[in-house]
XYZ file of C-alpha atoms in Angstrom:
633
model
C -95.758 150.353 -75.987
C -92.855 149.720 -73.278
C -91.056 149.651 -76.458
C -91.641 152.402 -78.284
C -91.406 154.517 -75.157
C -87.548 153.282 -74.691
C -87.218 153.939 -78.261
C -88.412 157.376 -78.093
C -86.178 157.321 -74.652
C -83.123 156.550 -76.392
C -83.436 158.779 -79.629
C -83.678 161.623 -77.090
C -80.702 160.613 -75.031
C -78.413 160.541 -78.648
C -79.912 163.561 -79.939
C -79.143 165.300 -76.130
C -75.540 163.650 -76.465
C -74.968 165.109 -79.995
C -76.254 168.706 -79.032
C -74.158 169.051 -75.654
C -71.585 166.061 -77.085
C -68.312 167.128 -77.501
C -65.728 164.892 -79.248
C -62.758 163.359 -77.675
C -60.431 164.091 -80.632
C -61.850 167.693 -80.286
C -60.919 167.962 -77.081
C -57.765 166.586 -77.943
C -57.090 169.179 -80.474
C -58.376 172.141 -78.341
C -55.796 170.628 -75.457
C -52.995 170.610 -77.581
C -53.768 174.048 -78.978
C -54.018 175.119 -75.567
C -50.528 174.248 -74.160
C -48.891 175.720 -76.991
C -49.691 179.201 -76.714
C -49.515 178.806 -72.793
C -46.036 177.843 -73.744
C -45.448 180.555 -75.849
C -46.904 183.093 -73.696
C -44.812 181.349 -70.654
C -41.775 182.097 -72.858
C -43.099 186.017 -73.536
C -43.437 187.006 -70.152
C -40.390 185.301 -68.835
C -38.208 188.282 -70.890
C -39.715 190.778 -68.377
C -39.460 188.628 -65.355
C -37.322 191.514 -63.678
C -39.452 194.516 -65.027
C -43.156 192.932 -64.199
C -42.898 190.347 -61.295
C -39.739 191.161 -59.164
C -39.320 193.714 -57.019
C -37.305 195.603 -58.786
C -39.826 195.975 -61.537
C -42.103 198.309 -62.028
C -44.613 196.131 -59.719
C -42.812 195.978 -56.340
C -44.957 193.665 -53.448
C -45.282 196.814 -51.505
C -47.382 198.546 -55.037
C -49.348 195.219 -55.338
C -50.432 194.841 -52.322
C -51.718 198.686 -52.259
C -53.904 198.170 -55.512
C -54.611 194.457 -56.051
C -58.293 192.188 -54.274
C -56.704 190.533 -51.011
C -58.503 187.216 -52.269
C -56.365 187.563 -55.594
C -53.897 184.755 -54.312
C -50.607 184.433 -56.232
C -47.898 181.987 -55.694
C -45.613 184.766 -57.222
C -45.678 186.843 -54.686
C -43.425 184.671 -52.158
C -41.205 186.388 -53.536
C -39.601 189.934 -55.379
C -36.455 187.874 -56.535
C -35.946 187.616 -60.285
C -34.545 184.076 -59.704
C -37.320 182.606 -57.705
C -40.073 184.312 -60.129
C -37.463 182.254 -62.687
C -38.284 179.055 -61.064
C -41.570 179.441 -60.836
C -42.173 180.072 -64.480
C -39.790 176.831 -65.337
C -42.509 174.726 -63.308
C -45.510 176.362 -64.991
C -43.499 175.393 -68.328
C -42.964 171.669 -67.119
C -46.788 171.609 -66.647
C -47.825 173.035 -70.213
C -45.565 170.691 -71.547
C -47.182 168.156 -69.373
C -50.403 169.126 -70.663
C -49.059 169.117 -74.134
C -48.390 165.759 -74.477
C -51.308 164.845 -71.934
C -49.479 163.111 -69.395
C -51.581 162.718 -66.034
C -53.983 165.473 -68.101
C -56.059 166.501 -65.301
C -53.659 167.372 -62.809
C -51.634 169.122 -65.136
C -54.948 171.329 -66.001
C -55.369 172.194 -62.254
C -52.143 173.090 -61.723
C -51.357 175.138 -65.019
C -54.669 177.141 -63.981
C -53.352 177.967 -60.465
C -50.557 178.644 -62.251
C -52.067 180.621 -64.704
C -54.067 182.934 -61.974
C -50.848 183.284 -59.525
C -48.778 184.930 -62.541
C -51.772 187.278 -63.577
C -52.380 188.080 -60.359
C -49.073 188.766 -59.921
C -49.387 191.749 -62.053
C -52.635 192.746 -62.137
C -51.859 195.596 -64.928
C -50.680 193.650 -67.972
C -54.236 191.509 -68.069
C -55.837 192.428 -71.191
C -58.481 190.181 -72.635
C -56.946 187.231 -73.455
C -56.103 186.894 -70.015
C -59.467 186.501 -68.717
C -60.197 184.001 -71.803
C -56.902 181.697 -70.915
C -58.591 181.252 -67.416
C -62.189 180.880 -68.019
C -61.156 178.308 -70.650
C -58.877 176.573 -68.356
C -61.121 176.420 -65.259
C -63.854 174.241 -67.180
C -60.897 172.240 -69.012
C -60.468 170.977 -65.623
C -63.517 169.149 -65.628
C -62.883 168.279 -69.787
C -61.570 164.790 -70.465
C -58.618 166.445 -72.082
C -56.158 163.438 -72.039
C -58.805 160.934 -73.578
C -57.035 161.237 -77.205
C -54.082 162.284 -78.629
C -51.950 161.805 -75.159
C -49.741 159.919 -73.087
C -52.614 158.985 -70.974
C -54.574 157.290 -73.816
C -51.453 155.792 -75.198
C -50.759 154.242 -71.928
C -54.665 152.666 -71.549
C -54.254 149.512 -69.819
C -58.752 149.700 -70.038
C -60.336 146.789 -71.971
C -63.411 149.146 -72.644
C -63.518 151.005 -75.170
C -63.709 154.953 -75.203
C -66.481 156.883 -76.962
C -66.219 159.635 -80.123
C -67.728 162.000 -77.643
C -68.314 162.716 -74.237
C -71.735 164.705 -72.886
C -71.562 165.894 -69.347
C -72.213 169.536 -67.184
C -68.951 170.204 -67.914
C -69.274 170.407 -71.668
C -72.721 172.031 -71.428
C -70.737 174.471 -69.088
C -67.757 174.863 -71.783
C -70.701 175.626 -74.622
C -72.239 178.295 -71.823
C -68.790 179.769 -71.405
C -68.446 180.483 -75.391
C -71.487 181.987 -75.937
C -70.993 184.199 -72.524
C -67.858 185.805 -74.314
C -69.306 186.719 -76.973
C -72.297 187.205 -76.357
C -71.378 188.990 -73.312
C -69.249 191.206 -75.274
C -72.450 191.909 -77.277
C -75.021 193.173 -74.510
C -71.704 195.341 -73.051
C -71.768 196.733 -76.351
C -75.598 197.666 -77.000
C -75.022 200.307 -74.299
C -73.031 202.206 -76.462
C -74.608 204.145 -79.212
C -71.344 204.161 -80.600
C -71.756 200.669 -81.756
C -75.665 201.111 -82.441
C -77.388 203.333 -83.890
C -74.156 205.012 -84.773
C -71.893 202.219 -86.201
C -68.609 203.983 -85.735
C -67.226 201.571 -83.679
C -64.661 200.377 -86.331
C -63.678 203.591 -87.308
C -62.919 204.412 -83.395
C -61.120 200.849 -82.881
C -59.114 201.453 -86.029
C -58.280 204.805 -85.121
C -56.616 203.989 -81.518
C -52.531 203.449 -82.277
C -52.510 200.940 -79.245
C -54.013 198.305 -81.050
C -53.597 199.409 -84.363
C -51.483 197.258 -87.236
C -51.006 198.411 -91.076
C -53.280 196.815 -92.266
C -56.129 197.979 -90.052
C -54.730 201.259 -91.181
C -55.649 200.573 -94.838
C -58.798 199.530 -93.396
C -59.275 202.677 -92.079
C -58.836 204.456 -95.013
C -62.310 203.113 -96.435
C -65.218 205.110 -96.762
C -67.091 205.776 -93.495
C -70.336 203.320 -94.749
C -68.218 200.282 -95.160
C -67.303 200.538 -91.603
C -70.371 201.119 -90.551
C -71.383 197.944 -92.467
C -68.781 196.461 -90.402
C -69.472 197.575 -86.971
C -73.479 196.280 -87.067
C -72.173 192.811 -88.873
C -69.756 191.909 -85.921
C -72.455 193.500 -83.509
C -75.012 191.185 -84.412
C -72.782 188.423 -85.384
C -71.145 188.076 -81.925
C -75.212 188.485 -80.438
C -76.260 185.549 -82.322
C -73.468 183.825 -83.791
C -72.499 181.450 -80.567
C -76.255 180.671 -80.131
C -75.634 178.523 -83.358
C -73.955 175.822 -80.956
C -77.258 175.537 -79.662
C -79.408 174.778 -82.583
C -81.146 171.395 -81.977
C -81.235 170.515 -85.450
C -78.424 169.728 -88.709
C -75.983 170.200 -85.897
C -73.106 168.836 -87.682
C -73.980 171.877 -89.951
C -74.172 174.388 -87.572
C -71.600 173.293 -85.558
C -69.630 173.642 -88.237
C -70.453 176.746 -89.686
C -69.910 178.392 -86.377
C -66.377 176.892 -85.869
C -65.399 178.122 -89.264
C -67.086 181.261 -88.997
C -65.660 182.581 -85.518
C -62.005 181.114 -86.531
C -62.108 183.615 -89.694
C -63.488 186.465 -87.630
C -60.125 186.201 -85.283
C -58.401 185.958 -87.963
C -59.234 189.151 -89.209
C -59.124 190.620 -85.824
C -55.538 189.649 -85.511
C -54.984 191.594 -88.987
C -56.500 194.730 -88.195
C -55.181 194.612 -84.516
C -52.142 193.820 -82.511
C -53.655 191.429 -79.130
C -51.241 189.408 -77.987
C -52.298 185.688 -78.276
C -55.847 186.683 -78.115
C -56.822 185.528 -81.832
C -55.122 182.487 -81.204
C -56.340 181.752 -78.133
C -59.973 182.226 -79.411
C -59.583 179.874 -82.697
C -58.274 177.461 -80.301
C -61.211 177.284 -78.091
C -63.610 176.634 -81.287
C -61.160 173.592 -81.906
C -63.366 172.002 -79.416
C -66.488 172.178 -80.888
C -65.641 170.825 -84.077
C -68.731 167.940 -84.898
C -68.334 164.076 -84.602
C -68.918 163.938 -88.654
C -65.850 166.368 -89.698
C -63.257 163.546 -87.842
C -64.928 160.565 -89.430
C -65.183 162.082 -92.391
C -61.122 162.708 -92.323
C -60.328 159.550 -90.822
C -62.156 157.539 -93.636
C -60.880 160.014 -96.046
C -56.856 159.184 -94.894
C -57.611 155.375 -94.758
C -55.172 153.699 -97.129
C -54.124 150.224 -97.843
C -50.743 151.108 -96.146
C -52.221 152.303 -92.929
C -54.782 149.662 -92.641
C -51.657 146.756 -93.498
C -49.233 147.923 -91.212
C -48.614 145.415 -88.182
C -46.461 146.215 -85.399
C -44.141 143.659 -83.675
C -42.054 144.407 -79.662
C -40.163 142.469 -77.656
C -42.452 140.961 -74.738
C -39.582 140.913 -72.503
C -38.599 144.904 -73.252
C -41.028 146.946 -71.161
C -39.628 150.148 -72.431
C -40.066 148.878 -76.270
C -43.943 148.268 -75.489
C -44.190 151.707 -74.037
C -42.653 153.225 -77.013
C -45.118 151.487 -79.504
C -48.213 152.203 -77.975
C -46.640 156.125 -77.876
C -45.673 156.046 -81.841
C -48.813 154.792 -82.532
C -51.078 157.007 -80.673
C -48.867 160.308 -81.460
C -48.523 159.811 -85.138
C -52.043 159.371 -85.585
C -52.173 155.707 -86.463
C -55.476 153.815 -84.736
C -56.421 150.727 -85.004
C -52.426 149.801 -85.901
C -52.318 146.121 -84.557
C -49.203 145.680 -81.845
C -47.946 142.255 -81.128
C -45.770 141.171 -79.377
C -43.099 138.816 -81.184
C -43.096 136.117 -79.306
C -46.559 135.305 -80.359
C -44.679 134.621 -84.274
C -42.018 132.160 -84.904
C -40.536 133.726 -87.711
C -40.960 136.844 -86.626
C -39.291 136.055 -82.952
C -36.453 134.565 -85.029
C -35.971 137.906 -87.183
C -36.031 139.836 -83.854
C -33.449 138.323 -82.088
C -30.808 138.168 -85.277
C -31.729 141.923 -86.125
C -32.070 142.576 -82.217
C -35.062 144.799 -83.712
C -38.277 145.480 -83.426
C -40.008 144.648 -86.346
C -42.748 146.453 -88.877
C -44.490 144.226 -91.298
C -46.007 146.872 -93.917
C -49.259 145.690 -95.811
C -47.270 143.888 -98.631
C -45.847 141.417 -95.549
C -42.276 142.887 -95.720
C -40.535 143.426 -92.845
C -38.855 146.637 -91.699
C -36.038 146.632 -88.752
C -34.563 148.954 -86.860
C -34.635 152.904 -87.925
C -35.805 152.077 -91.625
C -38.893 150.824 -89.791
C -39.204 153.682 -87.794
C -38.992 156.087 -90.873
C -41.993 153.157 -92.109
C -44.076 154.155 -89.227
C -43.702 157.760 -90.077
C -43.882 158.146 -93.657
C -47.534 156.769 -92.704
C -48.832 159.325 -90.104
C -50.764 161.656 -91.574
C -49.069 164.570 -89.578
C -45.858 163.406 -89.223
C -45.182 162.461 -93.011
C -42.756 165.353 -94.075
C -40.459 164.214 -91.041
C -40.054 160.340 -92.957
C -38.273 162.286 -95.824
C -35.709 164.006 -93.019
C -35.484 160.814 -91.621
C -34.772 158.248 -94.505
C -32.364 160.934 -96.157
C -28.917 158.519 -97.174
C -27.130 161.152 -94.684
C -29.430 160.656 -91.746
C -29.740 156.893 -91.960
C -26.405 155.632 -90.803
C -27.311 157.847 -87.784
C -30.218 156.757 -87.210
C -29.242 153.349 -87.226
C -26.480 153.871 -84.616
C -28.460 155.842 -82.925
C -31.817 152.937 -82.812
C -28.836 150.372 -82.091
C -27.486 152.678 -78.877
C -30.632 152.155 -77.464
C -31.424 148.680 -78.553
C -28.083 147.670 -76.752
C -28.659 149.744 -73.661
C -32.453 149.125 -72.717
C -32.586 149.198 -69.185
C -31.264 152.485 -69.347
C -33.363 153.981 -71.916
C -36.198 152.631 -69.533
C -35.304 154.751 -66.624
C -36.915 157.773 -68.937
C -40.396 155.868 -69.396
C -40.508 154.838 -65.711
C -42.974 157.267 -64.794
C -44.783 156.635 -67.475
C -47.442 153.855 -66.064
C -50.226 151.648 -68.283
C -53.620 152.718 -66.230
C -56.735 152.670 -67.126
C -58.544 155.588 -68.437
C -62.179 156.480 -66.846
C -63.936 159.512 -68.676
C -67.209 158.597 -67.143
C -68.729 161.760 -65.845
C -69.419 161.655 -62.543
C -72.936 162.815 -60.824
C -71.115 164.240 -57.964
C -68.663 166.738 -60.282
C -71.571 166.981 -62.103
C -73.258 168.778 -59.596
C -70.891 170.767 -58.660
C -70.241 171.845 -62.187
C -73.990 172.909 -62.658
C -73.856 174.660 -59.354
C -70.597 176.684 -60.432
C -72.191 177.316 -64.193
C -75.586 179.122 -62.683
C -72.510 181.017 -60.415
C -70.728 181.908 -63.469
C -73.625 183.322 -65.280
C -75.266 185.358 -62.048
C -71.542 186.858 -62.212
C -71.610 187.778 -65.555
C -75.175 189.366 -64.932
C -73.808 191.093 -61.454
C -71.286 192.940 -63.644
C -73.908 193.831 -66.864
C -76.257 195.249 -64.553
C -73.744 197.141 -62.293
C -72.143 198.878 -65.256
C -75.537 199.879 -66.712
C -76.497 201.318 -63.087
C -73.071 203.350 -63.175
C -73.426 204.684 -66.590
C -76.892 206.185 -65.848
C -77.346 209.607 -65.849
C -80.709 209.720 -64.137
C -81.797 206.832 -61.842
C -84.694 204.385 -63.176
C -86.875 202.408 -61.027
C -86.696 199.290 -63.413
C -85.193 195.762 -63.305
C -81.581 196.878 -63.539
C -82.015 198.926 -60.429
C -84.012 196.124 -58.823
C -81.258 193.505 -59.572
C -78.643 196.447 -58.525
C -80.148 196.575 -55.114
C -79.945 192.883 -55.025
C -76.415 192.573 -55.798
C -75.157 195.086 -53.498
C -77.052 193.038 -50.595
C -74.038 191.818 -48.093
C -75.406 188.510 -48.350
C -74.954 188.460 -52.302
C -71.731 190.329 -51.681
C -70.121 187.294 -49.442
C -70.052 185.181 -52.994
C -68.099 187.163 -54.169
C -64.880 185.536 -52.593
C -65.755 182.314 -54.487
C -65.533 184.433 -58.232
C -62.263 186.593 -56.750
C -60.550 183.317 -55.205
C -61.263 181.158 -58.677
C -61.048 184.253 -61.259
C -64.542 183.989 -62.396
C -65.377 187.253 -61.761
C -65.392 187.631 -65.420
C -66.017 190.697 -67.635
C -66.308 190.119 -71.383
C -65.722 194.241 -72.066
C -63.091 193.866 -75.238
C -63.726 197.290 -77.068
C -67.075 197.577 -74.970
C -68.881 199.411 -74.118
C -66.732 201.957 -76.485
C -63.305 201.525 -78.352
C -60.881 203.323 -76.215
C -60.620 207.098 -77.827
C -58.099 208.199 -74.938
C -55.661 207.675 -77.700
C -51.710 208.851 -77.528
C -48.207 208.724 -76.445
C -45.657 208.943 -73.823
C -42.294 210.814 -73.954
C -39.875 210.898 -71.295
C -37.094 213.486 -71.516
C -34.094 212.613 -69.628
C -31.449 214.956 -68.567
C -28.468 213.112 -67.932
C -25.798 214.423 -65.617
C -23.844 216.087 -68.314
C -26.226 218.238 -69.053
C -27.897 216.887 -72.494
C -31.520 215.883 -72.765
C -32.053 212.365 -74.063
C -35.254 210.485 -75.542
C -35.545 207.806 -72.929
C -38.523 206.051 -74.587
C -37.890 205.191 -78.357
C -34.641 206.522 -79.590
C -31.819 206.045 -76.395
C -29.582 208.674 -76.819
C -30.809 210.745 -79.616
C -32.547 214.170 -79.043
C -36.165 214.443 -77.808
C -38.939 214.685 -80.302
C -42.490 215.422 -79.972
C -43.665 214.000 -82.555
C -45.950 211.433 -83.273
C -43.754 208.079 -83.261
C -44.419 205.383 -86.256
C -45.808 202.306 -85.857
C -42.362 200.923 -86.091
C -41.083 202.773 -82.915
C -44.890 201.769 -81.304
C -44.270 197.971 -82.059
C -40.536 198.837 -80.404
C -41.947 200.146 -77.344
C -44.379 197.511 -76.986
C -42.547 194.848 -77.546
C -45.049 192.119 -75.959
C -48.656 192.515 -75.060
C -48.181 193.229 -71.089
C -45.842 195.633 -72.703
C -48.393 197.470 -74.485
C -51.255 196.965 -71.465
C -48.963 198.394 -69.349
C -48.302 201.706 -71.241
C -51.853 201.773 -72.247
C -52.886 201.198 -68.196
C -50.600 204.162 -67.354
C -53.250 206.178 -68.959
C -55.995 205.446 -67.118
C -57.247 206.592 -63.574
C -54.614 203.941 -61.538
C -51.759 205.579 -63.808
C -50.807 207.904 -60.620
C -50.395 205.278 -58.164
C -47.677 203.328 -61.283
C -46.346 206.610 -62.696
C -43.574 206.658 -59.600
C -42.603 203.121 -59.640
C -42.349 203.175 -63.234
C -40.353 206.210 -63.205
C -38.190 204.741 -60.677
C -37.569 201.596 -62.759
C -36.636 203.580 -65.855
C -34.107 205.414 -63.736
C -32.531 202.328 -62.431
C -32.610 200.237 -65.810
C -30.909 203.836 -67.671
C -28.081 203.621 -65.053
C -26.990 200.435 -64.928
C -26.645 200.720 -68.415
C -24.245 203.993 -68.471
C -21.265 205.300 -66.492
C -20.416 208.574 -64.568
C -21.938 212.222 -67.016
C -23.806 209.647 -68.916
C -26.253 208.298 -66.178
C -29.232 210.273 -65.495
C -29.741 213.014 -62.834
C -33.733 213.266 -63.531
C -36.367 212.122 -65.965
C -39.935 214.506 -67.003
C -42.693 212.409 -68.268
C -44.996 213.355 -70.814
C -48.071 212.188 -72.408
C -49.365 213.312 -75.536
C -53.294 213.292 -74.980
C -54.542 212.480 -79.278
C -58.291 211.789 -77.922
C -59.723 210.371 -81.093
C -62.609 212.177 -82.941
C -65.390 211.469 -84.735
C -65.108 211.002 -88.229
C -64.432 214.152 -90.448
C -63.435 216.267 -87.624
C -59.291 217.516 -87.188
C -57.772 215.788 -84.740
C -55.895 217.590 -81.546
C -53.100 216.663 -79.679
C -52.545 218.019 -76.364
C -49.393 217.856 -74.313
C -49.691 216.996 -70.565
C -47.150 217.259 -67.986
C -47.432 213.680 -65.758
C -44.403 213.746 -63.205
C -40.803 214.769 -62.866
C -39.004 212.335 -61.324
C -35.206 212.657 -59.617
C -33.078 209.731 -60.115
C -30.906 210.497 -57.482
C -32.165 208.779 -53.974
C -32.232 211.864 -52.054
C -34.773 213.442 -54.102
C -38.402 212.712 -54.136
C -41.119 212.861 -57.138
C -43.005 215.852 -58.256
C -46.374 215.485 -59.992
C -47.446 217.410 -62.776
C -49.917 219.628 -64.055
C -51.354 219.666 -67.661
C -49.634 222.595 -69.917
């Protein structure tokens, strides 16, 4: 009976472990996926650094500190120099590449999410929705064994145990929550517009808005209104249920799947029909993580050959840099299980060693490899890496290689200064009940968050007051008690909102113009054609795309339009005043700028559409004048 009951015991614990499981080479995946758009994003915003997180921008310290939370900390804002903002970005780059090639993984995480929150907090006006998915994904990738595969820190495993596939613990259980709390968040948001349902125009109106808008979601458009009805229900009810499929106790290597597959080809077609940044990326790379136990078995006993399985690996015993480098090549090129020797523990093998002063690669047919036509052996066998063997072993390249392989065969101690910091340690994934705790404890925070701010936008929407459970849980939330938690979600950026074209599509749709009269007395287009005349007219989605170059870019312009535009129209005139006159000399620089906006709210389908010119400021470029607001014509 005993038995059968730890039987029963242990069936549960595996099925629990496959359910909340994820898998290390998942994680691995997701990680690497992760630090490469951080990268690239890194590398996007650092082409503004001057316009969005200096002084001199169009987000002085003096602006920021008049609009932004006083618990939304940012290292960025030591200081308004371009230089120092500079610096700053070049050691959140260090750490995503640190977290790239998962070296001392953990640490990295924490410090590219403080990083992360300092530069968006910097500039609270270019966060769009990726922004808020980049740091709820990073926050519980803190507590993710990210570094267990694929990394410098698994490479480097100086731990006779061996790791598991996959890893259960609150902290994937709290990554799982997390997914289904964007979408599904998204979702409720949604069901309070009848927009979305009954109506179903929601596609039509997301289409319709030029901020977002890319050609093809312009053909899309153009289809007849009950196709995009069709469309606006399916990804209704699709992001309701779709992330409960992670969830489904049974055929989870089916479901699991399906889901990962499904919600990568729904951002795909989001980042075809609209233009948002990294977001699409982002989001497929999140699913990365969830992809099943089965799918990497499957592929690993799919790419077994007799050449990977035969290849034996051979380092000098006395060349601590050369053992470093082995255990790298065969952890990055995707070769596990790859026996490495050292070659000492071989007669013959010592003997070819020290006449080739090589390492040396016996392939599965016993023939040995030396120097850089081994290493182009090792590579022609990595199942990613393959196309680079053909680079590498072209009759041009060899030579080179050679010399180069024998440059640092000769000059060892050197070459070992680089892999100094890199240190064999042993690698503990175990979760721990402590951060386990803690983890549950900030998951139930997370979700009474995301809760707070469904129920507090359904109270404010309300035309007449109800006495129901949203007012109830209103009441509650406003409580100064309640309120005092709220430092915790402002301090760590979980005071998440998951409103992405919710509760509405934006329909405050338009454009800017700014005429600038220069001191000569001609009027200029400031905004899309620099020194031509000013037109009124609608611009093209090539002069749109010019404009908003980036996505904090395009945030920015579309932020300008909202109710905190006043309080950034001056600071953004004044920027476009300075940035115009550096550029030009004496009659050419400009005496004063006008700024327009061309109000094209959308409409519902079938109806003419209106455009409506509005007056926002005049501004003086000359420092003895101040700005003048202005009224709608």
């Amino acid at each position: 009976m005993i038995v059968d009951d730890l039987k029963n015991r242990n069936k549960f614990n595996i099925k629990l472990e496959e359910l909340f499981g994820l898998d290390l080479r998942s994680l691995a995946l997701f990680r690497v996926g992760l630090a490469l758009i951080i990268i690239v994003e890194l590398i996007i915003r650092a082409t503004d650094l001057t316009a969005h997180y200096s002084d001199a921008g169009v987000m002085p310290r003096t602006l920021l500190n008049e609009i932004s939370n006083p618990f939304h900390w940012s290292i960025n804002s030591i200081s308004g120099e371009p230089f120092v903002q500079g610096l700053i970005f070049l050691f959140a780059g260090i750490v995503a590449i640190a977290l790239l090639v998962g070296y001392q993984t953990r640490l990295a995480t924490i410090a590219m999410w403080a990083f992360i929150i300092s530069i968006h907090n910097r500039n609270p006006v270019l966060i769009f929705a990726a922004d808020h998915v980049l740091r709820a994904l990073l926050f519980w990738a803190m507590f993710l064994p990210l570094g267990a595969n694929y990394s410098i820190d698994s490479a480097l495993n100086s731990s006779t145990e061996k790791l598991p596939k996959r890893i259960a613990s609150a902290a994937t259980v709290a990554f799982m929550i997390q997914m289904v709390l964007i979408y599904a968040g998204s979702a409720a948001y949604k069901t309070k517009s009848e927009i979305w349902w009954p109506d179903g125009d929601a596609v039509y109106y997301a289409l319709s808005f030029d901020g977002y808008a890319t050609a093809f979601g312009q053909f899309l458009l153009s289809f007849p209104q009950p196709i995009l009805k069709l469309l606006t229900w399916a990804a209704l009810w699709f992001e309701w249920l779709g992330p409960f499929m992670i969830f489904i106790p049974f055929a989870i290597t089916f479901f699991r799947s399906v889901s990962v597959v499904s919600f990568i080809l729904l951002h795909i077609s989001f980042g075809l029909c609209f233009t948002l940044g990294i977001f699409p990326y982002l989001s497929i790379v999140s699913w990365f993580a969830l992809i099943p136990t089965a799918v990497w078995d499957n592929w690993q006993e799919k790419i077994q050959t007799n050449e990977r399985q035969g290849l034996k690996i051979y380092y000098d015993a006395d060349c601590g840099f050369c053992k470093k480098v082995v255990y790298l090549l065969r952890t990055f090129l995707i070769l596990p299980g790859t026996p490495i020797t050292t070659c000492q523990t071989d007669e013959s093998i010592y003997a070819d060693m020290q006449e080739k002063n090589s390492w040396v690669v016996v392939d599965w047919q016993e023939n040995r490899r030396f120097k850089w036509e081994a290493l182009v052996y090792v590579f022609s066998l990595s199942p990613v890496f393959k196309p680079l063997a053909f680079v590498m072993g072209l009759p041009s390249i060899i030579p080179l290689g050679t010399k180069f392989y024998e440059t640092i065969a000769n000059n060892r101690k050197l070459a070992g200064n680089f892999t100094k910091p890199f240190k064999f340690r042993p690698l503990d994934i175990r979760p721990y009940r402590g951060l386990n705790i803690v983890v549950f404890l900030l998951v139930i925070y997370t979700l009474i968050w995301n809760v707070k701010g469904f129920v507090t936008q359904t109270y404010q929407r309300r035309k007449v007051e109800k006495q129901d459970l949203i007012t109830k849980a209103h009441k509650l939330f406003r409580r100064r008690t309640v309120q005092k938690l709220d430092v915790v979600g402002k301090l760590t950026k979980l005071d998440q909102s998951w409103s992405i074209f919710a509760p509405a599509p934006p329909r405050d749709d338009g454009w800017h113009v700014i005429q600038g009269n220069l001191k000569n007395g001609k009027e200029v287009d400031v905004l899309y054609e620099k020194g031509e005349s000013v037109s009124w007219e609608k611009p093209t989605m090539k002069q749109f795309n010019k404009l908003y170059r980036n996505m904090q870019w395009r945030s920015y312009f579309l932020t300008l339009n909202r109710a905190i535009g006043k309080k950034l129209y001056p600071y953004y005139a004044e920027y476009v005043c300075s940035e115009w006159n550096k550029k030009n000399e004496g009659s050419e620089k400009l005496e004063s700028l006008d700024i327009f906006f061309m109000e094209e709210r959308t409409v519902p389908p079938g109806e003419t559409q209106t455009v409506e010119k509005k007056s926002v400021m005049q501004k003086s470029c000359s420092d003895d004048q101040k700005n003048i607001e202005g009224d709608s014509n």
